[in-house]
mmCIF file of C-alpha atoms and ligand atoms in Angstrom:
data_model
loop_
_atom_site.group_PDB
_atom_site.id
_atom_site.type_symbol
_atom_site.label_atom_id
_atom_site.label_comp_id
_atom_site.label_asym_id
_atom_site.label_seq_id
_atom_site.Cartn_x
_atom_site.Cartn_y
_atom_site.Cartn_z
ATOM 1 C CA UNK A 1 -77.779 -69.854 123.814
ATOM 2 C CA UNK A 2 -78.787 -70.827 127.548
ATOM 3 C CA UNK A 3 -78.725 -67.525 129.568
ATOM 4 C CA UNK A 4 -78.543 -69.510 132.759
ATOM 5 C CA UNK A 5 -74.932 -70.654 131.959
ATOM 6 C CA UNK A 6 -71.889 -68.617 133.447
ATOM 7 C CA UNK A 7 -69.971 -67.130 130.550
ATOM 8 C CA UNK A 8 -67.003 -68.698 132.380
ATOM 9 C CA UNK A 9 -68.713 -71.778 131.263
ATOM 10 C CA UNK A 10 -68.548 -70.987 127.851
ATOM 11 C CA UNK A 11 -65.257 -71.217 125.791
ATOM 12 C CA UNK A 12 -66.740 -68.264 123.737
ATOM 13 C CA UNK A 13 -66.298 -66.735 121.156
ATOM 14 C CA UNK A 14 -66.042 -63.500 122.924
ATOM 15 C CA UNK A 15 -66.204 -60.336 120.681
ATOM 16 C CA UNK A 16 -63.958 -57.513 122.028
ATOM 17 C CA UNK A 17 -63.252 -53.848 120.808
ATOM 18 C CA UNK A 18 -61.768 -50.550 121.648
ATOM 19 C CA UNK A 19 -61.352 -47.104 120.757
ATOM 20 C CA UNK A 20 -57.889 -45.293 120.813
ATOM 21 C CA UNK A 21 -58.558 -44.693 124.519
ATOM 22 C CA UNK A 22 -59.340 -48.351 125.538
ATOM 23 C CA UNK A 23 -56.978 -50.215 123.246
ATOM 24 C CA UNK A 24 -54.369 -50.880 125.824
ATOM 25 C CA UNK A 25 -56.547 -52.150 128.432
ATOM 26 C CA UNK A 26 -58.446 -53.999 125.954
ATOM 27 C CA UNK A 27 -55.366 -55.708 124.724
ATOM 28 C CA UNK A 28 -54.333 -57.112 128.372
ATOM 29 C CA UNK A 29 -57.986 -58.415 128.935
ATOM 30 C CA UNK A 30 -57.632 -60.269 125.567
ATOM 31 C CA UNK A 31 -54.464 -61.848 127.065
ATOM 32 C CA UNK A 32 -56.327 -62.810 130.249
ATOM 33 C CA UNK A 33 -59.514 -64.160 128.200
ATOM 34 C CA UNK A 34 -57.098 -66.310 126.101
ATOM 35 C CA UNK A 35 -55.148 -67.464 129.118
ATOM 36 C CA UNK A 36 -58.757 -68.563 130.648
ATOM 37 C CA UNK A 37 -59.341 -70.612 127.524
ATOM 38 C CA UNK A 38 -61.658 -68.225 125.641
ATOM 39 C CA UNK A 39 -61.851 -67.932 122.060
ATOM 40 C CA UNK A 40 -61.584 -64.246 121.182
ATOM 41 C CA UNK A 41 -62.498 -62.171 118.040
ATOM 42 C CA UNK A 42 -60.762 -58.750 118.206
ATOM 43 C CA UNK A 43 -62.660 -56.377 116.293
ATOM 44 C CA UNK A 44 -59.927 -53.657 116.989
ATOM 45 C CA UNK A 45 -58.704 -50.975 117.332
ATOM 46 C CA UNK A 46 -55.048 -52.114 117.310
ATOM 47 C CA UNK A 47 -53.325 -48.733 118.033
ATOM 48 C CA UNK A 48 -53.558 -45.261 119.431
ATOM 49 C CA UNK A 49 -54.782 -43.756 116.142
ATOM 50 C CA UNK A 50 -58.011 -41.629 116.871
ATOM 51 C CA UNK A 51 -61.177 -43.543 116.131
ATOM 52 C CA UNK A 52 -64.878 -43.447 116.902
ATOM 53 C CA UNK A 53 -66.142 -45.511 119.706
ATOM 54 C CA UNK A 54 -69.550 -46.079 118.182
ATOM 55 C CA UNK A 55 -68.069 -47.869 115.158
ATOM 56 C CA UNK A 56 -66.351 -50.397 117.485
ATOM 57 C CA UNK A 57 -69.354 -50.741 119.553
ATOM 58 C CA UNK A 58 -71.696 -51.333 116.605
ATOM 59 C CA UNK A 59 -69.205 -53.922 115.203
ATOM 60 C CA UNK A 60 -69.173 -55.894 118.573
ATOM 61 C CA UNK A 61 -72.782 -55.596 119.289
ATOM 62 C CA UNK A 62 -73.810 -56.848 116.124
ATOM 63 C CA UNK A 63 -71.590 -60.144 116.540
ATOM 64 C CA UNK A 64 -73.275 -60.502 119.937
ATOM 65 C CA UNK A 65 -76.815 -59.739 118.708
ATOM 66 C CA UNK A 66 -76.364 -61.975 115.703
ATOM 67 C CA UNK A 67 -75.207 -64.973 117.629
ATOM 68 C CA UNK A 68 -71.566 -64.863 116.071
ATOM 69 C CA UNK A 69 -70.300 -64.242 119.587
ATOM 70 C CA UNK A 70 -71.609 -65.595 123.152
ATOM 71 C CA UNK A 71 -70.986 -62.038 124.726
ATOM 72 C CA UNK A 72 -68.830 -58.783 124.192
ATOM 73 C CA UNK A 73 -66.383 -56.682 125.908
ATOM 74 C CA UNK A 74 -65.890 -53.099 124.946
ATOM 75 C CA UNK A 75 -63.281 -50.500 126.457
ATOM 76 C CA UNK A 76 -63.232 -46.896 125.816
ATOM 77 C CA UNK A 77 -61.874 -43.988 128.107
ATOM 78 C CA UNK A 78 -64.828 -44.291 130.373
ATOM 79 C CA UNK A 79 -66.941 -47.238 129.033
ATOM 80 C CA UNK A 80 -70.066 -44.935 128.879
ATOM 81 C CA UNK A 81 -69.857 -44.230 125.179
ATOM 82 C CA UNK A 82 -69.494 -47.838 124.167
ATOM 83 C CA UNK A 83 -72.425 -48.669 126.438
ATOM 84 C CA UNK A 84 -74.450 -46.184 124.924
ATOM 85 C CA UNK A 85 -73.719 -47.176 121.350
ATOM 86 C CA UNK A 86 -74.091 -51.006 121.973
ATOM 87 C CA UNK A 87 -77.390 -50.479 123.664
ATOM 88 C CA UNK A 88 -78.738 -49.229 120.565
ATOM 89 C CA UNK A 89 -78.432 -52.519 118.888
ATOM 90 C CA UNK A 90 -81.567 -54.728 119.653
ATOM 91 C CA UNK A 91 -80.806 -57.810 121.555
ATOM 92 C CA UNK A 92 -77.845 -56.143 123.329
ATOM 93 C CA UNK A 93 -77.643 -55.537 127.096
ATOM 94 C CA UNK A 94 -74.440 -53.606 127.711
ATOM 95 C CA UNK A 95 -73.268 -52.369 131.208
ATOM 96 C CA UNK A 96 -70.554 -50.238 132.228
ATOM 97 C CA UNK A 97 -69.122 -51.031 135.529
ATOM 98 C CA UNK A 98 -66.328 -50.261 137.804
ATOM 99 C CA UNK A 99 -67.023 -52.144 140.912
ATOM 100 C CA UNK A 100 -67.173 -55.889 141.322
ATOM 101 C CA UNK A 101 -70.567 -56.095 142.861
ATOM 102 C CA UNK A 102 -72.259 -54.573 139.757
ATOM 103 C CA UNK A 103 -70.120 -56.592 137.243
ATOM 104 C CA UNK A 104 -71.516 -59.604 138.888
ATOM 105 C CA UNK A 105 -75.012 -58.286 139.633
ATOM 106 C CA UNK A 106 -75.633 -57.097 136.031
ATOM 107 C CA UNK A 107 -75.217 -60.941 134.907
ATOM 108 C CA UNK A 108 -77.679 -62.121 137.802
ATOM 109 C CA UNK A 109 -80.150 -59.503 137.255
ATOM 110 C CA UNK A 110 -79.911 -57.931 133.885
ATOM 111 C CA UNK A 111 -78.406 -60.974 131.945
ATOM 112 C CA UNK A 112 -75.805 -58.389 130.607
ATOM 113 C CA UNK A 113 -74.140 -59.620 127.288
ATOM 114 C CA UNK A 114 -71.766 -56.823 126.828
ATOM 115 C CA UNK A 115 -69.382 -55.561 129.519
ATOM 116 C CA UNK A 116 -68.129 -52.100 128.997
ATOM 117 C CA UNK A 117 -64.833 -50.832 130.911
ATOM 118 C CA UNK A 118 -63.191 -47.335 131.135
ATOM 119 C CA UNK A 119 -59.286 -47.450 130.796
ATOM 120 C CA UNK A 120 -59.356 -43.961 132.173
ATOM 121 C CA UNK A 121 -61.370 -45.147 135.320
ATOM 122 C CA UNK A 122 -60.050 -48.569 136.246
ATOM 123 C CA UNK A 123 -56.580 -50.002 136.442
ATOM 124 C CA UNK A 124 -55.700 -53.311 134.836
ATOM 125 C CA UNK A 125 -55.641 -55.134 138.115
ATOM 126 C CA UNK A 126 -59.250 -54.069 138.908
ATOM 127 C CA UNK A 127 -60.465 -54.633 135.180
ATOM 128 C CA UNK A 128 -59.127 -58.076 135.446
ATOM 129 C CA UNK A 129 -61.348 -58.743 138.545
ATOM 130 C CA UNK A 130 -64.281 -57.022 137.110
ATOM 131 C CA UNK A 131 -63.919 -59.350 134.030
ATOM 132 C CA UNK A 132 -63.921 -62.534 136.337
ATOM 133 C CA UNK A 133 -66.919 -61.307 138.406
ATOM 134 C CA UNK A 134 -68.728 -60.635 135.133
ATOM 135 C CA UNK A 135 -67.957 -64.051 133.692
ATOM 136 C CA UNK A 136 -68.971 -65.865 136.926
ATOM 137 C CA UNK A 137 -72.467 -64.431 137.166
ATOM 138 C CA UNK A 138 -75.175 -66.606 136.074
ATOM 139 C CA UNK A 139 -78.751 -65.049 135.215
ATOM 140 C CA UNK A 140 -81.122 -65.774 137.784
ATOM 141 C CA UNK A 141 -84.367 -65.624 135.753
ATOM 142 C CA UNK A 142 -87.738 -65.427 137.833
ATOM 143 C CA UNK A 143 -88.832 -61.875 138.406
ATOM 144 C CA UNK A 144 -85.681 -60.662 136.389
ATOM 145 C CA UNK A 145 -86.988 -62.258 133.421
ATOM 146 C CA UNK A 146 -90.027 -60.523 133.723
ATOM 147 C CA UNK A 147 -88.069 -56.977 133.578
ATOM 148 C CA UNK A 148 -86.218 -58.370 130.652
ATOM 149 C CA UNK A 149 -89.208 -59.121 128.774
ATOM 150 C CA UNK A 150 -90.174 -55.241 129.274
ATOM 151 C CA UNK A 151 -86.705 -54.108 128.184
ATOM 152 C CA UNK A 152 -87.449 -56.313 124.885
ATOM 153 C CA UNK A 153 -90.949 -54.588 124.799
ATOM 154 C CA UNK A 154 -89.446 -51.068 124.988
ATOM 155 C CA UNK A 155 -87.084 -52.176 122.279
ATOM 156 C CA UNK A 156 -90.001 -53.303 120.146
ATOM 157 C CA UNK A 157 -91.928 -49.927 120.885
ATOM 158 C CA UNK A 158 -94.455 -52.171 122.460
ATOM 159 C CA UNK A 159 -94.696 -50.867 125.862
ATOM 160 C CA UNK A 160 -96.412 -47.453 126.954
ATOM 161 C CA UNK A 161 -95.202 -45.590 129.729
ATOM 162 C CA UNK A 162 -97.582 -45.770 132.992
ATOM 163 C CA UNK A 163 -99.341 -42.235 133.399
HETATM 164 C C1 RB5 B 201 -62.195 -40.395 123.673
HETATM 165 O O1 RB5 B 201 -61.626 -39.371 123.838
HETATM 166 C C2 RB5 B 201 -63.511 -40.775 124.675
HETATM 167 O O2 RB5 B 201 -64.371 -39.850 124.620
HETATM 168 C C3 RB5 B 201 -64.039 -42.171 124.658
HETATM 169 O O3 RB5 B 201 -63.095 -43.137 124.620
HETATM 170 C C4 RB5 B 201 -65.126 -42.452 125.646
HETATM 171 O O4 RB5 B 201 -64.652 -42.235 126.995
HETATM 172 C C5 RB5 B 201 -66.363 -42.097 125.505
HETATM 173 O O5 RB5 B 201 -67.273 -42.461 126.012
#
């Protein structure tokens, strides 16, 4: 995968998932993604029955980490639990955002590969804009790559804190 591409340039597949607090927004965004021509693999949940966000986050994050999906979208009540869970899967860089600047910047600077949103935080209109900003961002590399390398080193338990 070439990280300097915008996700908007990739038809997908994109892996999406949500818990019971996020599945309505997730379904709206799936429609938006399909209308944009993206291939979507929906990992659920499909209804309001209570479920645990780490299960959905693990499923989507694994698809991204193993290369089955180019990127991922996760929605829960706040987006926070999804990001915490997804970031425990090596290779995943999940970002929870609620403003367009951060949605774009996390692609430019962090090469984020999973977007996390909170249905209880953002409405459908803003969520659609956040999705577009994320899709449009292109990783800038350079000094940011050096920082990603350190993230990977932390993941590999290969970077000691400076004292
Ligand atoms: C579910 O009530 C809620 O805790 C969950 O959707 C999420 O917001 C956790 O971070």
